Amino acid sequence: MKQFMLVSMLVILFINKQYAQTKLFKEVGNSISSSIKAIIQDDNLVGYLSFTQLERANADSFHYRLTIMDENLNDIGELNFTELKLDLQAVAFEQDVLCLAYLKSNFVGYGAKKRRERKEQLSNASLSIHTQFVSLDGKIITSNTVKANVKIMSAYNTGYDREKIDDRVLKHPIQLKNMRGKGFACFYGDDNKCYVSVLNTAGKSIWSNDFMQDAENFVMLVSQQDIYLLYKKDQKLLEGGYWLTGYNVENNTAFAKYDLRDKNGHSFSVRAFGNDPVTGRPYLAGMILHNRKGNANMTVKQLAHGPYIGAFTAQIKHSGTSDIESVISDWSTRSQSEFSSKGRYQPTKSFILFQPAFKDYDGNAYFAGTSFKRKPRWGAIGATVITSPLIIPPLWILMLAGTQKIQTREALLFKQDKKGNLSYVNAIPSAHSGYLTGKMSLFQHMSLPEYYMVMNSDTKSNYLVVSDRKNVNIYSINQQKVIRTIPRKDGSVTTTIYTAKEGHVMVSEYNQKERTRKFSIESL
């Protein structure tokens, strides 16, 4: 969930402070690769782990180094070990034990192989799921390896970098979460089945299940003694097809599969799936799709036709999927006074591509998105009229330029209360684009802002981070204002914001001239 990766780092230089919250990484070569993963417990970031592949130990194995850091980037443990080719996928923490999940192979990730070499090694080649249990002082408690059912040559040919094991070698990537009081929940899918299991902190399997389900992807959520799986089927509406299922580990029961739709059969497009900060039970939030126009969302022109008919939140009240309470904000029935029946926000006459959704500590749901302004393209319209006797030229003008132009504007934030009323909260500054043709794809050709959520359970505060091509704006939901603006580019330094421990952000500053990357943990 909250994770990022850095590659090709050789020398790690520390700014020496007893309680340092800053680290500097200097790039000096490509022979050694390193990645940094967030250590997650109860969906909160509690530390960082640096995984470094060093030199080869022999023809089959590599030397590796794990560096364990706390939430303030202080080193608290280090571990060196030797193993076959590994690619770290996920890290979780429970009861002072780290669980690391890797992809492991004796064939994939060793570089390009000649045909003869491949034929000689293929009979014994394998790809596995490797779990490693490590104490905070850097000692391996135990390790487990389970062979995955994949076509090994297909895994070898996946991705462009032959020195790595690509994440896509599995049909469904590894997901790892801690389960409070029990250990760790792990999910993945290979060519045959999907697998979900619970391992205790000693590395022993205490519960497991496997199943077959045709799905594009899965998202796993742990809530108390339940493991929920949100999955998406391939269907006519590209953003629809969401289903929910899961298991109760305590009594070993499977939940009924729940089709995520409203009472009128409109599909839900899920934007958020997490545990409610008030109840601790799972919730989902997102948009409601029009049954016929639901795929018309690739351009602003299509967005204006009303592919979404409203917004929803769905709260799971008890264990299982039989008791789900939905709150619906349906503007297609004109029940939302500030929206037209096609979803145009009337006060600013703009259309909104809703992206993130989240809940606060008062039980309200929030929806944010990028707004778009649409205007006639009078030049193209005039040229079409003037050249209309020529037949062909006006058709080319209409096809290439269109009759409308669009511009990205501010990010708009809306609040949904418990009765389904959707109200405007505020506009968050975001870089405006130049006017572009209305036929421009929203996803392929436009630079849309990125959104991040930061929460602080101690102060019961929520923050929305909006990052565009010029600035990063940090907006306080509680104070209803932007509390900080950070330029993305300042000379040779490029700044990026990542999520960090509760109530904080990680600021990454990359100096292109000096080839250094500095990380700092900063409070909001």
Short mmCIF file of C-alpha atoms in Angstrom, two decimals:
data_model
loop_
_atom_site.label_atom_id
_atom_site.label_comp_id
_atom_site.label_asym_id
_atom_site.label_seq_id
_atom_site.Cartn_x
_atom_site.Cartn_y
_atom_site.Cartn_z
CA MET A 1 0.00 0.00 0.00
CA LYS A 2 2.48 2.69 1.16
CA GLN A 3 5.65 1.76 -0.62
CA PHE A 4 8.21 2.98 -3.11
CA MET A 5 11.38 1.70 -4.78
CA LEU A 6 14.85 3.01 -5.55
CA VAL A 7 17.27 1.14 -7.82
CA SER A 8 20.98 1.29 -8.65
CA MET A 9 22.37 2.60 -5.37
CA LEU A 10 25.93 1.71 -4.35
CA VAL A 11 27.00 3.95 -1.49
CA ILE A 12 24.65 4.93 1.35
CA LEU A 13 25.77 8.00 3.28
CA PHE A 14 24.14 8.85 6.58
CA ILE A 15 23.62 12.26 8.13
CA ASN A 16 24.74 11.38 11.64
CA LYS A 17 22.18 12.37 14.22
CA GLN A 18 21.11 10.28 17.16
CA TYR A 19 17.48 10.59 16.10
CA ALA A 20 18.06 11.43 12.46
CA GLN A 21 15.05 11.85 10.18
CA THR A 22 17.14 12.45 7.06
CA LYS A 23 19.16 10.11 4.83
CA LEU A 24 21.18 10.72 1.73
CA PHE A 25 21.54 8.11 -1.03
CA LYS A 26 24.25 8.62 -3.62
CA GLU A 27 24.22 6.87 -6.98
CA VAL A 28 27.64 5.87 -8.24
CA GLY A 29 27.06 2.76 -10.30
CA ASN A 30 24.70 0.08 -11.58
CA SER A 31 26.44 -3.14 -10.53
CA ILE A 32 24.61 -3.35 -7.21
CA SER A 33 20.83 -2.95 -6.94
CA SER A 34 18.87 -1.87 -3.92
CA SER A 35 15.21 -1.33 -3.14
CA ILE A 36 13.45 0.22 -0.19
CA LYS A 37 10.12 -1.07 1.07
CA ALA A 38 7.83 0.39 3.69
CA ILE A 39 7.24 -1.81 6.75
CA ILE A 40 3.48 -1.91 7.34
CA GLN A 41 1.50 -2.85 10.45
CA ASP A 42 -2.29 -2.43 10.65
CA ASP A 43 -2.12 -0.40 7.40
CA ASN A 44 0.23 2.09 9.08
CA LEU A 45 3.84 2.69 8.11
CA VAL A 46 6.10 1.78 11.05
CA GLY A 47 9.54 1.64 9.40
CA TYR A 48 11.57 0.98 6.29
CA LEU A 49 13.62 -1.91 4.98
CA SER A 50 16.46 -1.62 2.50
CA PHE A 51 17.08 -4.78 0.47
CA THR A 52 20.40 -4.82 -1.39
CA GLN A 53 21.65 -7.43 -3.81
CA LEU A 54 25.47 -7.50 -3.56
CA GLU A 55 27.93 -9.51 -5.62
CA ARG A 56 27.45 -13.12 -6.71
CA ALA A 57 28.45 -15.79 -4.21
CA ASN A 58 28.67 -18.44 -6.95
CA ALA A 59 27.01 -19.34 -10.24
CA ASP A 60 23.62 -19.84 -8.57
CA SER A 61 23.53 -17.56 -5.53
CA PHE A 62 23.97 -13.94 -4.50
CA HIS A 63 24.98 -12.16 -1.32
CA TYR A 64 22.19 -10.00 0.10
CA ARG A 65 21.91 -7.36 2.80
CA LEU A 66 18.85 -6.23 4.73
CA THR A 67 18.97 -2.93 6.60
CA ILE A 68 16.07 -2.36 9.00
CA MET A 69 15.15 1.26 9.78
CA ASP A 70 12.57 2.70 12.14
CA GLU A 71 9.93 5.22 11.10
CA ASN A 72 12.44 8.07 11.46
CA LEU A 73 15.03 6.38 9.17
CA ASN A 74 17.33 5.32 12.05
CA ASP A 75 19.09 1.96 11.55
CA ILE A 76 17.99 -0.66 14.07
CA GLY A 77 19.29 -3.87 12.52
CA GLU A 78 21.25 -5.41 9.65
CA LEU A 79 21.31 -8.89 8.16
CA ASN A 80 23.61 -10.45 5.54
CA PHE A 81 22.70 -13.74 3.90
CA THR A 82 23.19 -15.80 0.73
CA GLU A 83 20.38 -17.20 -1.39
CA LEU A 84 19.26 -17.93 -4.96
CA LYS A 85 17.92 -15.07 -7.04
CA LEU A 86 15.41 -13.08 -4.99
CA ASP A 87 13.08 -10.17 -5.69
CA LEU A 88 11.50 -8.57 -2.60
CA GLN A 89 7.76 -8.10 -3.03
CA ALA A 90 6.30 -7.09 0.35
CA VAL A 91 7.11 -6.55 4.05
CA ALA A 92 4.84 -6.67 7.12
CA PHE A 93 5.40 -6.41 10.87
CA GLU A 94 3.73 -8.11 13.84
CA GLN A 95 4.84 -8.89 17.42
CA ASP A 96 8.43 -7.68 16.86
CA VAL A 97 8.84 -9.94 13.81
CA LEU A 98 9.28 -8.92 10.18
CA CYS A 99 7.82 -11.10 7.46
CA LEU A 100 9.35 -10.63 4.01
CA ALA A 101 7.83 -12.14 0.87
CA TYR A 102 10.06 -12.70 -2.17
CA LEU A 103 9.92 -14.19 -5.61
CA LYS A 104 12.70 -16.76 -5.82
CA SER A 105 14.16 -18.62 -8.82
CA ASN A 106 17.13 -20.70 -9.90
CA PHE A 107 16.55 -19.75 -13.54
CA VAL A 108 14.85 -16.35 -13.91
CA GLY A 109 16.78 -13.16 -13.16
CA TYR A 110 20.30 -14.40 -13.91
CA GLY A 111 20.70 -12.42 -17.11
CA ALA A 112 20.20 -13.39 -20.74
CA LYS A 113 20.83 -17.08 -21.44
CA LYS A 114 21.84 -18.69 -24.72
CA ARG A 115 19.53 -21.31 -26.19
CA ARG A 116 21.82 -24.20 -25.27
CA GLU A 117 22.14 -22.95 -21.70
CA ARG A 118 18.37 -22.64 -21.39
CA LYS A 119 17.83 -26.20 -22.63
CA GLU A 120 20.35 -27.59 -20.14
CA GLN A 121 18.80 -25.81 -17.15
CA LEU A 122 15.13 -25.96 -18.03
CA SER A 123 14.35 -29.38 -16.53
CA ASN A 124 15.30 -28.24 -13.02
CA ALA A 125 14.18 -24.62 -13.36
CA SER A 126 11.60 -23.29 -10.91
CA LEU A 127 10.00 -20.15 -9.52
CA SER A 128 8.84 -20.02 -5.91
CA ILE A 129 7.27 -17.89 -3.20
CA HIS A 130 9.88 -17.42 -0.48
CA THR A 131 8.87 -16.07 2.95
CA GLN A 132 11.48 -15.05 5.49
CA PHE A 133 10.89 -14.23 9.16
CA VAL A 134 13.38 -11.84 10.72
CA SER A 135 13.76 -10.40 14.22
CA LEU A 136 14.35 -6.67 14.67
CA ASP A 137 17.99 -7.24 15.61
CA GLY A 138 18.61 -8.82 12.19
CA LYS A 139 18.40 -12.58 12.77
CA ILE A 140 16.54 -15.04 10.54
CA ILE A 141 13.95 -16.95 12.59
CA THR A 142 12.93 -19.27 9.74
CA SER A 143 12.24 -19.34 5.99
CA ASN A 144 9.69 -21.13 3.81
CA THR A 145 9.71 -21.82 0.07
CA VAL A 146 6.62 -22.88 -1.91
CA LYS A 147 6.89 -23.64 -5.61
CA ALA A 148 4.56 -21.64 -7.86
CA ASN A 149 2.78 -23.21 -10.80
CA VAL A 150 3.99 -21.06 -13.69
CA LYS A 151 5.39 -21.65 -17.15
CA ILE A 152 9.06 -21.07 -16.48
CA MET A 153 9.96 -19.88 -19.98
CA SER A 154 7.05 -17.45 -19.88
CA ALA A 155 8.41 -16.16 -16.56
CA TYR A 156 11.89 -15.86 -18.09
CA ASN A 157 10.53 -13.81 -21.01
CA THR A 158 8.36 -11.52 -18.83
CA GLY A 159 9.76 -8.00 -18.57
CA TYR A 160 12.65 -6.34 -20.34
CA ASP A 161 15.32 -6.69 -17.63
CA ARG A 162 16.82 -10.19 -17.59
CA GLU A 163 18.65 -9.36 -14.34
CA LYS A 164 15.38 -9.20 -12.39
CA ILE A 165 12.35 -11.34 -11.65
CA ASP A 166 9.47 -9.31 -13.02
CA ASP A 167 6.45 -8.83 -10.74
CA ARG A 168 4.16 -10.07 -13.52
CA VAL A 169 5.49 -13.64 -13.49
CA LEU A 170 2.57 -14.46 -11.18
CA LYS A 171 -0.99 -14.13 -12.41
CA HIS A 172 -1.77 -12.18 -9.22
CA PRO A 173 1.12 -10.56 -7.31
CA ILE A 174 2.01 -11.32 -3.71
CA GLN A 175 0.12 -9.34 -1.07
CA LEU A 176 1.19 -9.46 2.57
CA LYS A 177 -0.58 -8.01 5.64
CA ASN A 178 -0.17 -8.47 9.37
CA MET A 179 -3.08 -10.03 11.30
CA ARG A 180 -3.10 -8.71 14.84
CA GLY A 181 -2.46 -11.40 17.44
CA LYS A 182 -1.98 -14.16 14.85
CA GLY A 183 0.82 -13.31 12.44
CA PHE A 184 0.64 -12.62 8.71
CA ALA A 185 -1.87 -13.08 5.90
CA CYS A 186 -0.45 -13.78 2.45
CA PHE A 187 -2.21 -13.92 -0.93
CA TYR A 188 -1.04 -14.67 -4.48
CA GLY A 189 -2.24 -16.39 -7.62
CA ASP A 190 -0.34 -18.58 -10.10
CA ASP A 191 -1.41 -20.20 -13.35
CA ASN A 192 -3.55 -22.78 -11.56
CA LYS A 193 -5.16 -21.24 -8.48
CA CYS A 194 -5.27 -18.41 -5.97
CA TYR A 195 -3.85 -19.04 -2.51
CA VAL A 196 -4.49 -17.29 0.80
CA SER A 197 -2.83 -18.35 4.05
CA VAL A 198 -2.04 -17.19 7.58
CA LEU A 199 1.44 -17.76 9.02
CA ASN A 200 2.30 -17.19 12.67
CA THR A 201 5.37 -15.23 13.75
CA ALA A 202 7.36 -18.48 13.96
CA GLY A 203 6.73 -19.05 10.25
CA LYS A 204 4.26 -21.93 10.67
CA SER A 205 1.11 -22.09 8.56
CA ILE A 206 -1.94 -21.96 10.86
CA TRP A 207 -4.64 -21.55 8.20
CA SER A 208 -4.78 -21.78 4.43
CA ASN A 209 -7.18 -22.01 1.53
CA ASP A 210 -6.96 -22.13 -2.23
CA PHE A 211 -9.59 -21.42 -4.83
CA MET A 212 -10.16 -20.84 -8.51
CA GLN A 213 -11.60 -17.50 -9.58
CA ASP A 214 -11.36 -15.86 -12.96
CA ALA A 215 -10.49 -12.23 -12.20
CA GLU A 216 -8.38 -9.39 -13.55
CA ASN A 217 -6.95 -8.55 -10.15
CA PHE A 218 -7.42 -8.89 -6.38
CA VAL A 219 -6.97 -6.59 -3.38
CA MET A 220 -6.61 -8.17 0.07
CA LEU A 221 -7.77 -6.45 3.25
CA VAL A 222 -7.37 -7.80 6.79
CA SER A 223 -10.00 -6.69 9.29
CA GLN A 224 -9.82 -8.23 12.77
CA GLN A 225 -10.17 -12.00 12.19
CA ASP A 226 -11.45 -11.61 8.63
CA ILE A 227 -9.59 -11.65 5.33
CA TYR A 228 -11.50 -9.83 2.57
CA LEU A 229 -10.72 -10.15 -1.12
CA LEU A 230 -11.99 -7.51 -3.53
CA TYR A 231 -11.71 -8.78 -7.08
CA LYS A 232 -12.58 -7.44 -10.50
CA LYS A 233 -14.05 -9.50 -13.31
CA ASP A 234 -13.74 -8.67 -16.97
CA GLN A 235 -17.11 -7.34 -18.10
CA LYS A 236 -18.74 -4.95 -20.56
CA LEU A 237 -18.28 -1.91 -18.30
CA LEU A 238 -14.51 -1.57 -18.00
CA GLU A 239 -14.65 0.14 -14.59
CA GLY A 240 -17.27 -2.26 -13.23
CA GLY A 241 -17.25 -5.96 -12.40
CA TYR A 242 -16.24 -5.67 -8.73
CA TRP A 243 -17.05 -8.49 -6.32
CA LEU A 244 -16.27 -9.03 -2.66
CA THR A 245 -15.58 -12.30 -0.87
CA GLY A 246 -13.36 -13.52 1.96
CA TYR A 247 -12.86 -15.77 4.95
CA ASN A 248 -13.13 -15.76 8.71
CA VAL A 249 -9.92 -17.33 9.97
CA GLU A 250 -11.28 -17.98 13.47
CA ASN A 251 -14.14 -20.28 12.45
CA ASN A 252 -12.82 -21.19 8.98
CA THR A 253 -15.91 -19.98 7.09
CA ALA A 254 -15.99 -18.61 3.55
CA PHE A 255 -18.04 -15.50 2.80
CA ALA A 256 -20.67 -15.40 0.08
CA LYS A 257 -19.57 -13.61 -3.08
CA TYR A 258 -21.12 -10.15 -3.17
CA ASP A 259 -21.73 -8.30 -6.45
CA LEU A 260 -21.04 -4.59 -5.89
CA ARG A 261 -24.06 -2.81 -7.38
CA ASP A 262 -26.82 -0.52 -6.22
CA LYS A 263 -30.41 -1.70 -5.79
CA ASN A 264 -31.17 -0.74 -9.40
CA GLY A 265 -28.37 -2.88 -10.80
CA HIS A 266 -25.85 -0.11 -11.53
CA SER A 267 -22.25 -1.30 -11.16
CA PHE A 268 -19.92 0.27 -8.62
CA SER A 269 -16.48 1.52 -9.69
CA VAL A 270 -14.38 1.17 -6.54
CA ARG A 271 -11.95 3.99 -5.65
CA ALA A 272 -11.29 3.06 -1.99
CA PHE A 273 -11.19 -0.18 -0.01
CA GLY A 274 -9.98 -0.02 3.57
CA ASN A 275 -10.89 -0.14 7.24
CA ASP A 276 -13.12 2.65 8.52
CA PRO A 277 -11.13 4.84 10.97
CA VAL A 278 -14.16 5.00 13.30
CA THR A 279 -15.58 1.45 13.31
CA GLY A 280 -12.50 -0.50 12.23
CA ARG A 281 -14.71 -2.47 9.82
CA PRO A 282 -14.14 -2.51 6.04
CA TYR A 283 -15.69 0.06 3.73
CA LEU A 284 -15.71 0.72 0.00
CA ALA A 285 -16.25 3.98 -1.84
CA GLY A 286 -16.31 5.14 -5.42
CA MET A 287 -18.52 6.00 -8.37
CA ILE A 288 -21.75 4.52 -9.72
CA LEU A 289 -21.66 3.65 -13.43
CA HIS A 290 -24.36 4.37 -16.00
CA ASN A 291 -25.46 1.02 -17.43
CA ARG A 292 -25.14 2.20 -21.04
CA LYS A 293 -22.63 5.12 -20.91
CA GLY A 294 -20.29 3.68 -18.27
CA ASN A 295 -17.39 3.23 -20.69
CA ALA A 296 -17.60 6.81 -22.05
CA ASN A 297 -14.95 8.36 -19.82
CA MET A 298 -11.84 8.55 -21.96
CA THR A 299 -12.27 12.19 -22.99
CA VAL A 300 -13.90 15.26 -21.43
CA LYS A 301 -16.47 15.18 -24.22
CA GLN A 302 -17.42 11.66 -23.15
CA LEU A 303 -17.29 12.66 -19.48
CA ALA A 304 -19.90 15.32 -20.27
CA HIS A 305 -22.29 12.60 -21.48
CA GLY A 306 -22.66 11.23 -17.95
CA PRO A 307 -20.78 7.89 -17.57
CA TYR A 308 -21.20 8.22 -13.78
CA ILE A 309 -24.60 8.71 -12.17
CA GLY A 310 -23.35 9.35 -8.62
CA ALA A 311 -21.05 8.36 -5.76
CA PHE A 312 -21.37 5.60 -3.17
CA THR A 313 -19.96 4.34 0.09
CA ALA A 314 -20.60 0.81 1.37
CA GLN A 315 -19.97 -0.08 5.02
CA ILE A 316 -19.54 -3.71 6.09
CA LYS A 317 -21.29 -3.87 9.45
CA HIS A 318 -20.29 -7.34 10.67
CA SER A 319 -18.09 -10.27 9.69
CA GLY A 320 -18.94 -11.55 6.22
CA THR A 321 -20.69 -9.97 3.24
CA SER A 322 -24.36 -10.39 4.24
CA ASP A 323 -24.66 -7.11 6.14
CA ILE A 324 -23.50 -4.24 3.92
CA GLU A 325 -25.04 -0.79 4.25
CA SER A 326 -24.73 1.52 1.23
CA VAL A 327 -25.02 5.31 1.06
CA ILE A 328 -25.90 6.57 -2.41
CA SER A 329 -25.55 10.08 -3.87
CA ASP A 330 -27.37 9.82 -7.21
CA TRP A 331 -27.25 13.01 -9.29
CA SER A 332 -28.95 11.38 -12.30
CA THR A 333 -32.26 11.74 -10.41
CA ARG A 334 -31.45 15.43 -9.72
CA SER A 335 -31.41 14.72 -5.99
CA GLN A 336 -28.02 16.47 -5.71
CA SER A 337 -28.80 20.16 -6.21
CA GLU A 338 -25.25 21.24 -7.12
CA PHE A 339 -24.92 18.66 -9.92
CA SER A 340 -26.67 18.29 -13.24
CA SER A 341 -28.19 14.94 -14.17
CA LYS A 342 -24.98 14.19 -16.14
CA GLY A 343 -22.62 15.06 -13.29
CA ARG A 344 -21.59 18.60 -14.20
CA TYR A 345 -20.81 20.69 -11.13
CA GLN A 346 -23.10 23.65 -11.75
CA PRO A 347 -21.46 26.49 -9.72
CA THR A 348 -18.23 26.29 -11.78
CA LYS A 349 -19.76 24.66 -14.89
CA SER A 350 -17.02 22.04 -14.84
CA PHE A 351 -16.87 18.29 -15.23
CA ILE A 352 -14.94 16.25 -12.70
CA LEU A 353 -12.87 13.10 -13.06
CA PHE A 354 -13.23 11.74 -9.53
CA GLN A 355 -10.15 9.85 -8.36
CA PRO A 356 -9.53 9.27 -4.63
CA ALA A 357 -12.16 8.59 -1.98
CA PHE A 358 -11.66 8.26 1.78
CA LYS A 359 -13.41 8.49 5.16
CA ASP A 360 -12.66 10.81 8.08
CA TYR A 361 -12.93 10.34 11.84
CA ASP A 362 -16.47 11.76 11.90
CA GLY A 363 -17.97 9.14 9.60
CA ASN A 364 -18.05 11.34 6.49
CA ALA A 365 -16.86 10.18 3.10
CA TYR A 366 -14.86 12.46 0.81
CA PHE A 367 -14.44 12.40 -2.96
CA ALA A 368 -11.80 14.43 -4.81
CA GLY A 369 -11.08 14.85 -8.48
CA THR A 370 -9.64 16.98 -11.23
CA SER A 371 -12.02 19.52 -12.78
CA PHE A 372 -12.17 20.33 -16.49
CA LYS A 373 -13.39 23.45 -18.28
CA ARG A 374 -14.85 23.07 -21.75
CA LYS A 375 -15.16 25.84 -24.36
CA PRO A 376 -16.09 26.03 -28.06
CA ARG A 377 -13.19 25.92 -30.50
CA TRP A 378 -14.33 28.90 -32.54
CA GLY A 379 -11.34 28.82 -34.88
CA ALA A 380 -12.04 25.22 -35.92
CA ILE A 381 -15.77 25.89 -36.18
CA GLY A 382 -15.15 28.93 -38.40
CA ALA A 383 -12.67 27.05 -40.60
CA THR A 384 -15.19 24.23 -41.00
CA VAL A 385 -17.90 26.67 -42.11
CA ILE A 386 -15.61 28.49 -44.55
CA THR A 387 -14.32 25.27 -46.17
CA SER A 388 -17.70 23.48 -46.15
CA PRO A 389 -18.11 23.70 -49.97
CA LEU A 390 -14.91 21.65 -50.36
CA ILE A 391 -16.33 18.63 -48.48
CA ILE A 392 -13.01 16.93 -47.56
CA PRO A 393 -11.15 19.75 -45.68
CA PRO A 394 -13.95 20.40 -43.15
CA LEU A 395 -14.09 16.69 -42.37
CA TRP A 396 -10.35 16.70 -41.64
CA ILE A 397 -10.70 19.80 -39.44
CA LEU A 398 -13.53 18.22 -37.44
CA MET A 399 -11.68 14.93 -37.11
CA LEU A 400 -8.34 16.41 -35.98
CA ALA A 401 -9.31 19.57 -34.10
CA GLY A 402 -12.91 18.98 -33.07
CA THR A 403 -15.31 21.71 -32.08
CA GLN A 404 -14.36 21.98 -28.41
CA LYS A 405 -11.26 22.64 -26.32
CA ILE A 406 -10.65 21.64 -22.72
CA GLN A 407 -8.41 22.69 -19.84
CA THR A 408 -7.57 21.01 -16.54
CA ARG A 409 -8.39 23.20 -13.54
CA GLU A 410 -8.30 22.93 -9.74
CA ALA A 411 -8.85 19.74 -7.78
CA LEU A 412 -12.31 19.86 -6.19
CA LEU A 413 -13.21 18.21 -2.89
CA PHE A 414 -16.73 17.03 -1.93
CA LYS A 415 -18.17 15.55 1.25
CA GLN A 416 -20.84 12.89 1.45
CA ASP A 417 -22.75 12.78 4.73
CA LYS A 418 -24.50 9.77 6.23
CA LYS A 419 -27.74 10.63 4.39
CA GLY A 420 -26.09 10.72 0.96
CA ASN A 421 -25.97 14.50 0.55
CA LEU A 422 -22.95 15.46 -1.56
CA SER A 423 -21.68 18.96 -0.81
CA TYR A 424 -18.79 21.08 -2.05
CA VAL A 425 -15.94 21.56 0.46
CA ASN A 426 -13.13 23.41 -1.28
CA ALA A 427 -10.94 23.84 -4.34
CA ILE A 428 -7.32 22.75 -4.00
CA PRO A 429 -4.84 24.60 -6.25
CA SER A 430 -3.59 22.53 -9.16
CA ALA A 431 -1.62 23.52 -12.26
CA HIS A 432 -3.86 24.45 -15.20
CA SER A 433 -3.05 22.90 -18.53
CA GLY A 434 -3.15 24.81 -21.78
CA TYR A 435 -6.31 24.44 -23.84
CA LEU A 436 -6.29 21.13 -25.68
CA THR A 437 -8.60 19.49 -28.16
CA GLY A 438 -11.70 18.00 -26.57
CA LYS A 439 -10.84 14.65 -28.14
CA MET A 440 -7.68 14.36 -26.05
CA SER A 441 -7.55 11.20 -23.92
CA LEU A 442 -7.72 11.96 -20.19
CA PHE A 443 -5.38 9.12 -19.31
CA GLN A 444 -2.83 8.98 -22.12
CA HIS A 445 -2.05 12.57 -23.03
CA MET A 446 -2.90 14.75 -20.04
CA SER A 447 -0.82 15.33 -16.93
CA LEU A 448 -3.34 14.68 -14.16
CA PRO A 449 -2.48 15.37 -10.51
CA GLU A 450 -1.61 12.52 -8.17
CA TYR A 451 -3.41 12.19 -4.84
CA TYR A 452 -2.19 10.78 -1.51
CA MET A 453 -3.91 10.39 1.84
CA VAL A 454 -2.23 11.02 5.23
CA MET A 455 -3.97 10.31 8.53
CA ASN A 456 -3.18 10.98 12.18
CA SER A 457 -5.16 8.82 14.61
CA ASP A 458 -3.84 10.70 17.67
CA THR A 459 -5.27 14.05 16.54
CA LYS A 460 -7.98 12.43 14.37
CA SER A 461 -6.81 14.48 11.40
CA ASN A 462 -6.91 13.79 7.67
CA TYR A 463 -4.75 15.35 4.97
CA LEU A 464 -5.01 15.19 1.19
CA VAL A 465 -1.78 15.60 -0.78
CA VAL A 466 -2.25 16.85 -4.36
CA SER A 467 0.87 16.64 -6.52
CA ASP A 468 0.90 18.19 -9.99
CA ARG A 469 3.72 19.00 -12.40
CA LYS A 470 4.58 22.27 -10.61
CA ASN A 471 3.77 21.96 -6.91
CA VAL A 472 2.77 19.61 -4.12
CA ASN A 473 -0.12 21.03 -2.08
CA ILE A 474 -0.92 19.53 1.32
CA TYR A 475 -4.55 20.17 2.26
CA SER A 476 -5.89 19.74 5.81
CA ILE A 477 -9.38 18.25 5.82
CA ASN A 478 -9.97 19.40 9.41
CA GLN A 479 -8.76 22.98 8.85
CA GLN A 480 -10.19 23.11 5.30
CA LYS A 481 -7.14 24.86 3.85
CA VAL A 482 -3.78 24.22 2.18
CA ILE A 483 -1.23 24.15 4.99
CA ARG A 484 1.89 23.76 2.85
CA THR A 485 3.01 24.14 -0.76
CA ILE A 486 6.24 22.50 -1.97
CA PRO A 487 7.69 23.30 -5.44
CA ARG A 488 8.35 20.16 -7.49
CA LYS A 489 11.40 21.65 -9.22
CA ASP A 490 14.00 24.05 -7.82
CA GLY A 491 17.08 24.30 -10.02
CA SER A 492 18.61 20.82 -10.30
CA VAL A 493 16.55 19.47 -7.36
CA THR A 494 13.30 17.60 -8.00
CA THR A 495 11.01 17.03 -5.02
CA THR A 496 8.56 14.13 -4.61
CA ILE A 497 6.26 13.40 -1.68
CA TYR A 498 5.60 9.90 -0.31
CA THR A 499 3.40 8.72 2.54
CA ALA A 500 5.21 8.09 5.83
CA LYS A 501 4.30 7.37 9.45
CA GLU A 502 1.01 8.72 10.76
CA GLY A 503 0.74 12.50 10.53
CA HIS A 504 3.96 12.81 8.49
CA VAL A 505 5.14 12.78 4.89
CA MET A 506 8.43 11.66 3.39
CA VAL A 507 10.04 14.34 1.26
CA SER A 508 12.38 13.04 -1.45
CA GLU A 509 14.80 15.53 -3.00
CA TYR A 510 16.74 14.30 -6.02
CA ASN A 511 19.74 16.42 -7.04
CA GLN A 512 20.40 15.61 -10.66
CA LYS A 513 23.70 17.49 -10.71
CA GLU A 514 25.18 15.72 -7.68
CA ARG A 515 23.33 12.44 -8.33
CA THR A 516 22.08 12.26 -4.76
CA ARG A 517 18.65 11.57 -3.30
CA LYS A 518 17.83 12.88 0.16
CA PHE A 519 14.89 11.65 2.20
CA SER A 520 13.44 13.46 5.19
CA ILE A 521 10.45 12.68 7.42
CA GLU A 522 8.45 15.84 8.08
CA SER A 523 5.49 16.39 10.38
CA LEU A 524 2.25 17.91 9.15
#
